[in-house]
Amino acid sequence: MSLYTKSSVFAFSLVEVLLVLAILAFFAKQTWHSSLASLFAQTDYEALIQAQTNLAQGIHFARQFAVKSQQKISLCGGDYQQALCDGQWSLGWYIQSVSAIKTHHNFPLGLTVRWSGFPANKKQIDFYESGHSGYQNGTFYLCQFGLIAKIVLNQSGRSYLGAVESQTLTGEACL
């Protein structure tokens, strides 16, 4: 009688283990790359939504301030520090009354903002005591990362947000 019993030992060879690890690393890399790209795409989308929301809030605040203060208020495109109201909407916007600048917002670099409407090449949107924008109506186009967002301003001074879309799908461009 033997003290040792015969048993089978099953194991993987080093080559088999390395081959499985290489395959898993390949799939992990592919998954990581696509999920990382979608993460940045979501971030780009959120950045454009934030810029659209900030401009829409500026429009709303300027209109509301004109009604409350019973004076003409201008939503100006440009750098608030220079206070030129030069229509460079891509730099940012600021709200100006007769006496002072009330608030401002600078857009991030790389964002293009264009006004298209009546009158063309508008440097500022004026809101009057009634809240109307004095026949200034049109659309702001905000473009970044191949995406486009719109804000439509009607003659009564109200603004409406458009959905964020791919620039290639809409055929519209920010020039």
PDB file of C-alpha atoms in Angstrom:
ATOM      1  CA  MET A   1       0.000   0.000   0.000  1.00  0.00           C
ATOM      2  CA  SER A   2       1.256   3.379  -0.972  1.00  0.00           C
ATOM      3  CA  LEU A   3       1.024   6.509   1.090  1.00  0.00           C
ATOM      4  CA  TYR A   4       0.918   8.689  -1.945  1.00  0.00           C
ATOM      5  CA  THR A   5      -2.160   8.755  -4.110  1.00  0.00           C
ATOM      6  CA  LYS A   6      -1.936   9.631  -7.716  1.00  0.00           C
ATOM      7  CA  SER A   7      -3.630  12.914  -8.460  1.00  0.00           C
ATOM      8  CA  SER A   8      -3.726  15.078 -11.532  1.00  0.00           C
ATOM      9  CA  VAL A   9      -2.609  18.661 -11.409  1.00  0.00           C
ATOM     10  CA  PHE A  10      -4.073  21.015 -14.009  1.00  0.00           C
ATOM     11  CA  ALA A  11      -2.366  24.320 -14.757  1.00  0.00           C
ATOM     12  CA  PHE A  12      -1.893  26.839 -17.522  1.00  0.00           C
ATOM     13  CA  SER A  13       1.403  27.340 -19.200  1.00  0.00           C
ATOM     14  CA  LEU A  14       3.125  30.701 -19.142  1.00  0.00           C
ATOM     15  CA  VAL A  15       2.438  31.179 -22.856  1.00  0.00           C
ATOM     16  CA  GLU A  16      -1.295  30.633 -22.370  1.00  0.00           C
ATOM     17  CA  VAL A  17      -1.453  33.103 -19.485  1.00  0.00           C
ATOM     18  CA  LEU A  18       0.439  35.770 -21.463  1.00  0.00           C
ATOM     19  CA  LEU A  19      -1.796  35.252 -24.503  1.00  0.00           C
ATOM     20  CA  VAL A  20      -4.969  35.724 -22.433  1.00  0.00           C
ATOM     21  CA  LEU A  21      -3.512  38.848 -20.778  1.00  0.00           C
ATOM     22  CA  ALA A  22      -2.617  40.310 -24.184  1.00  0.00           C
ATOM     23  CA  ILE A  23      -6.157  39.738 -25.472  1.00  0.00           C
ATOM     24  CA  LEU A  24      -7.694  41.278 -22.337  1.00  0.00           C
ATOM     25  CA  ALA A  25      -5.355  44.280 -22.585  1.00  0.00           C
ATOM     26  CA  PHE A  26      -6.375  44.808 -26.220  1.00  0.00           C
ATOM     27  CA  PHE A  27     -10.098  44.779 -25.382  1.00  0.00           C
ATOM     28  CA  ALA A  28      -9.567  47.029 -22.362  1.00  0.00           C
ATOM     29  CA  LYS A  29      -7.696  49.530 -24.520  1.00  0.00           C
ATOM     30  CA  GLN A  30     -10.471  49.575 -27.133  1.00  0.00           C
ATOM     31  CA  THR A  31     -13.158  50.015 -24.502  1.00  0.00           C
ATOM     32  CA  TRP A  32     -11.180  52.688 -22.635  1.00  0.00           C
ATOM     33  CA  HIS A  33     -10.550  54.647 -25.838  1.00  0.00           C
ATOM     34  CA  SER A  34     -14.209  54.711 -26.890  1.00  0.00           C
ATOM     35  CA  SER A  35     -15.514  55.484 -23.398  1.00  0.00           C
ATOM     36  CA  LEU A  36     -12.906  58.219 -22.940  1.00  0.00           C
ATOM     37  CA  ALA A  37     -13.897  59.767 -26.272  1.00  0.00           C
ATOM     38  CA  SER A  38     -17.565  59.706 -25.302  1.00  0.00           C
ATOM     39  CA  LEU A  39     -16.673  61.255 -21.940  1.00  0.00           C
ATOM     40  CA  PHE A  40     -14.990  64.200 -23.685  1.00  0.00           C
ATOM     41  CA  ALA A  41     -17.874  64.479 -26.163  1.00  0.00           C
ATOM     42  CA  GLN A  42     -20.277  64.790 -23.252  1.00  0.00           C
ATOM     43  CA  THR A  43     -18.040  67.426 -21.695  1.00  0.00           C
ATOM     44  CA  ASP A  44     -18.011  69.400 -24.974  1.00  0.00           C
ATOM     45  CA  TYR A  45     -21.797  69.173 -25.129  1.00  0.00           C
ATOM     46  CA  GLU A  46     -22.123  70.352 -21.542  1.00  0.00           C
ATOM     47  CA  ALA A  47     -19.731  73.270 -22.148  1.00  0.00           C
ATOM     48  CA  LEU A  48     -21.847  74.455 -25.079  1.00  0.00           C
ATOM     49  CA  ILE A  49     -25.060  74.064 -23.080  1.00  0.00           C
ATOM     50  CA  GLN A  50     -23.504  76.134 -20.282  1.00  0.00           C
ATOM     51  CA  ALA A  51     -22.540  78.925 -22.705  1.00  0.00           C
ATOM     52  CA  GLN A  52     -26.030  78.872 -24.251  1.00  0.00           C
ATOM     53  CA  THR A  53     -27.631  79.048 -20.811  1.00  0.00           C
ATOM     54  CA  ASN A  54     -25.387  81.934 -19.741  1.00  0.00           C
ATOM     55  CA  LEU A  55     -26.291  84.011 -22.802  1.00  0.00           C
ATOM     56  CA  ALA A  56     -29.996  83.208 -22.397  1.00  0.00           C
ATOM     57  CA  GLN A  57     -29.820  84.287 -18.752  1.00  0.00           C
ATOM     58  CA  GLY A  58     -28.118  87.513 -19.835  1.00  0.00           C
ATOM     59  CA  ILE A  59     -30.918  88.227 -22.306  1.00  0.00           C
ATOM     60  CA  HIS A  60     -33.542  87.494 -19.666  1.00  0.00           C
ATOM     61  CA  PHE A  61     -31.787  89.578 -17.006  1.00  0.00           C
ATOM     62  CA  ALA A  62     -31.353  92.582 -19.342  1.00  0.00           C
ATOM     63  CA  ARG A  63     -35.032  92.476 -20.308  1.00  0.00           C
ATOM     64  CA  GLN A  64     -36.134  92.101 -16.702  1.00  0.00           C
ATOM     65  CA  PHE A  65     -33.854  94.904 -15.527  1.00  0.00           C
ATOM     66  CA  ALA A  66     -35.211  97.252 -18.215  1.00  0.00           C
ATOM     67  CA  VAL A  67     -38.771  96.653 -17.026  1.00  0.00           C
ATOM     68  CA  LYS A  68     -37.931  97.023 -13.325  1.00  0.00           C
ATOM     69  CA  SER A  69     -35.765 100.122 -13.696  1.00  0.00           C
ATOM     70  CA  GLN A  70     -38.003 101.699 -16.385  1.00  0.00           C
ATOM     71  CA  GLN A  71     -35.005 102.620 -18.530  1.00  0.00           C
ATOM     72  CA  LYS A  72     -33.275 101.395 -21.671  1.00  0.00           C
ATOM     73  CA  ILE A  73     -30.814  98.583 -20.953  1.00  0.00           C
ATOM     74  CA  SER A  74     -28.314  97.226 -23.480  1.00  0.00           C
ATOM     75  CA  LEU A  75     -26.987  93.709 -23.754  1.00  0.00           C
ATOM     76  CA  CYS A  76     -23.616  94.367 -25.386  1.00  0.00           C
ATOM     77  CA  GLY A  77     -21.351  91.983 -27.224  1.00  0.00           C
ATOM     78  CA  GLY A  78     -17.671  92.315 -26.385  1.00  0.00           C
ATOM     79  CA  ASP A  79     -15.209  92.589 -23.541  1.00  0.00           C
ATOM     80  CA  TYR A  80     -16.756  94.329 -20.546  1.00  0.00           C
ATOM     81  CA  GLN A  81     -13.389  95.748 -19.422  1.00  0.00           C
ATOM     82  CA  GLN A  82     -13.109  97.847 -22.565  1.00  0.00           C
ATOM     83  CA  ALA A  83     -16.833  98.721 -22.496  1.00  0.00           C
ATOM     84  CA  LEU A  84     -16.873  99.362 -26.238  1.00  0.00           C
ATOM     85  CA  CYS A  85     -19.990  97.379 -27.083  1.00  0.00           C
ATOM     86  CA  ASP A  86     -18.259  96.412 -30.323  1.00  0.00           C
ATOM     87  CA  GLY A  87     -20.371  93.382 -31.210  1.00  0.00           C
ATOM     88  CA  GLN A  88     -17.652  90.796 -30.650  1.00  0.00           C
ATOM     89  CA  TRP A  89     -20.108  88.337 -29.149  1.00  0.00           C
ATOM     90  CA  SER A  90     -17.525  85.531 -29.061  1.00  0.00           C
ATOM     91  CA  LEU A  91     -15.624  87.390 -26.330  1.00  0.00           C
ATOM     92  CA  GLY A  92     -18.658  87.610 -24.072  1.00  0.00           C
ATOM     93  CA  TRP A  93     -21.471  89.936 -23.137  1.00  0.00           C
ATOM     94  CA  TYR A  94     -22.258  92.565 -20.548  1.00  0.00           C
ATOM     95  CA  ILE A  95     -25.352  94.442 -19.453  1.00  0.00           C
ATOM     96  CA  GLN A  96     -25.087  98.194 -19.476  1.00  0.00           C
ATOM     97  CA  SER A  97     -27.426 100.875 -18.247  1.00  0.00           C
ATOM     98  CA  VAL A  98     -26.978 104.595 -18.703  1.00  0.00           C
ATOM     99  CA  SER A  99     -24.899 104.796 -15.537  1.00  0.00           C
ATOM    100  CA  ALA A 100     -22.926 101.553 -15.232  1.00  0.00           C
ATOM    101  CA  ILE A 101     -22.205  97.992 -16.264  1.00  0.00           C
ATOM    102  CA  LYS A 102     -24.521  95.751 -14.262  1.00  0.00           C
ATOM    103  CA  THR A 103     -23.117  92.273 -14.940  1.00  0.00           C
ATOM    104  CA  HIS A 104     -20.959  90.460 -17.460  1.00  0.00           C
ATOM    105  CA  HIS A 105     -19.900  87.048 -18.715  1.00  0.00           C
ATOM    106  CA  ASN A 106     -16.834  86.031 -20.713  1.00  0.00           C
ATOM    107  CA  PHE A 107     -17.104  83.014 -22.994  1.00  0.00           C
ATOM    108  CA  PRO A 108     -14.402  80.336 -23.017  1.00  0.00           C
ATOM    109  CA  LEU A 109     -11.776  80.437 -25.747  1.00  0.00           C
ATOM    110  CA  GLY A 110     -12.743  78.536 -28.865  1.00  0.00           C
ATOM    111  CA  LEU A 111     -16.441  79.358 -28.655  1.00  0.00           C
ATOM    112  CA  THR A 112     -17.846  81.255 -31.625  1.00  0.00           C
ATOM    113  CA  VAL A 113     -20.978  83.344 -31.114  1.00  0.00           C
ATOM    114  CA  ARG A 114     -22.676  84.955 -34.093  1.00  0.00           C
ATOM    115  CA  TRP A 115     -25.789  87.140 -34.317  1.00  0.00           C
ATOM    116  CA  SER A 116     -27.941  86.724 -37.393  1.00  0.00           C
ATOM    117  CA  GLY A 117     -31.094  88.749 -37.666  1.00  0.00           C
ATOM    118  CA  PHE A 118     -32.544  92.203 -37.913  1.00  0.00           C
ATOM    119  CA  PRO A 119     -30.652  94.392 -37.937  1.00  0.00           C
ATOM    120  CA  ALA A 120     -27.615  92.494 -39.239  1.00  0.00           C
ATOM    121  CA  ASN A 121     -24.279  92.761 -37.412  1.00  0.00           C
ATOM    122  CA  LYS A 122     -25.963  94.010 -34.268  1.00  0.00           C
ATOM    123  CA  LYS A 123     -23.471  95.131 -31.639  1.00  0.00           C
ATOM    124  CA  GLN A 124     -26.014  95.299 -28.849  1.00  0.00           C
ATOM    125  CA  ILE A 125     -29.562  94.330 -28.067  1.00  0.00           C
ATOM    126  CA  ASP A 126     -31.518  97.187 -26.505  1.00  0.00           C
ATOM    127  CA  PHE A 127     -34.394  96.470 -24.169  1.00  0.00           C
ATOM    128  CA  TYR A 128     -36.888  99.220 -23.420  1.00  0.00           C
ATOM    129  CA  GLU A 129     -39.104  99.968 -20.424  1.00  0.00           C
ATOM    130  CA  SER A 130     -41.841  97.690 -21.760  1.00  0.00           C
ATOM    131  CA  GLY A 131     -39.415  94.766 -22.121  1.00  0.00           C
ATOM    132  CA  HIS A 132     -39.539  94.893 -25.915  1.00  0.00           C
ATOM    133  CA  SER A 133     -36.354  94.778 -27.925  1.00  0.00           C
ATOM    134  CA  GLY A 134     -37.451  97.407 -30.440  1.00  0.00           C
ATOM    135  CA  TYR A 135     -37.768  95.285 -33.581  1.00  0.00           C
ATOM    136  CA  GLN A 136     -34.455  93.581 -32.891  1.00  0.00           C
ATOM    137  CA  ASN A 137     -35.116  89.944 -33.590  1.00  0.00           C
ATOM    138  CA  GLY A 138     -32.946  87.105 -34.786  1.00  0.00           C
ATOM    139  CA  THR A 139     -30.842  84.185 -33.703  1.00  0.00           C
ATOM    140  CA  PHE A 140     -27.636  83.792 -31.764  1.00  0.00           C
ATOM    141  CA  TYR A 141     -25.556  80.850 -33.002  1.00  0.00           C
ATOM    142  CA  LEU A 142     -23.080  79.361 -30.532  1.00  0.00           C
ATOM    143  CA  CYS A 143     -20.569  76.952 -32.072  1.00  0.00           C
ATOM    144  CA  GLN A 144     -17.846  74.848 -30.536  1.00  0.00           C
ATOM    145  CA  PHE A 145     -16.393  71.348 -31.001  1.00  0.00           C
ATOM    146  CA  GLY A 146     -18.471  70.758 -34.155  1.00  0.00           C
ATOM    147  CA  LEU A 147     -21.695  71.422 -32.242  1.00  0.00           C
ATOM    148  CA  ILE A 148     -24.135  74.306 -32.664  1.00  0.00           C
ATOM    149  CA  ALA A 149     -26.683  75.758 -30.239  1.00  0.00           C
ATOM    150  CA  LYS A 150     -29.195  78.521 -30.961  1.00  0.00           C
ATOM    151  CA  ILE A 151     -31.006  81.199 -29.030  1.00  0.00           C
ATOM    152  CA  VAL A 152     -33.905  82.797 -30.883  1.00  0.00           C
ATOM    153  CA  LEU A 153     -34.864  86.327 -29.840  1.00  0.00           C
ATOM    154  CA  ASN A 154     -38.266  87.614 -30.926  1.00  0.00           C
ATOM    155  CA  GLN A 155     -39.408  91.249 -31.257  1.00  0.00           C
ATOM    156  CA  SER A 156     -41.038  91.230 -27.857  1.00  0.00           C
ATOM    157  CA  GLY A 157     -37.642  90.558 -26.274  1.00  0.00           C
ATOM    158  CA  ARG A 158     -38.289  86.960 -25.311  1.00  0.00           C
ATOM    159  CA  SER A 159     -35.685  84.314 -26.023  1.00  0.00           C
ATOM    160  CA  TYR A 160     -36.058  80.627 -26.797  1.00  0.00           C
ATOM    161  CA  LEU A 161     -33.368  77.964 -26.623  1.00  0.00           C
ATOM    162  CA  GLY A 162     -32.773  75.621 -29.522  1.00  0.00           C
ATOM    163  CA  ALA A 163     -31.434  72.100 -29.175  1.00  0.00           C
ATOM    164  CA  VAL A 164     -27.724  71.419 -29.475  1.00  0.00           C
ATOM    165  CA  GLU A 165     -27.001  69.717 -32.792  1.00  0.00           C
ATOM    166  CA  SER A 166     -24.063  68.667 -34.897  1.00  0.00           C
ATOM    167  CA  GLN A 167     -22.978  71.415 -37.297  1.00  0.00           C
ATOM    168  CA  THR A 168     -22.681  68.872 -40.102  1.00  0.00           C
ATOM    169  CA  LEU A 169     -26.323  67.845 -39.663  1.00  0.00           C
ATOM    170  CA  THR A 170     -27.760  71.355 -39.618  1.00  0.00           C
ATOM    171  CA  GLY A 171     -25.688  72.769 -42.458  1.00  0.00           C
ATOM    172  CA  GLU A 172     -25.371  76.029 -40.525  1.00  0.00           C
ATOM    173  CA  ALA A 173     -22.003  77.418 -39.602  1.00  0.00           C
ATOM    174  CA  CYS A 174     -20.591  80.067 -37.364  1.00  0.00           C
ATOM    175  CA  LEU A 175     -18.364  82.205 -39.503  1.00  0.00           C
TER     176      LEU A 175
END
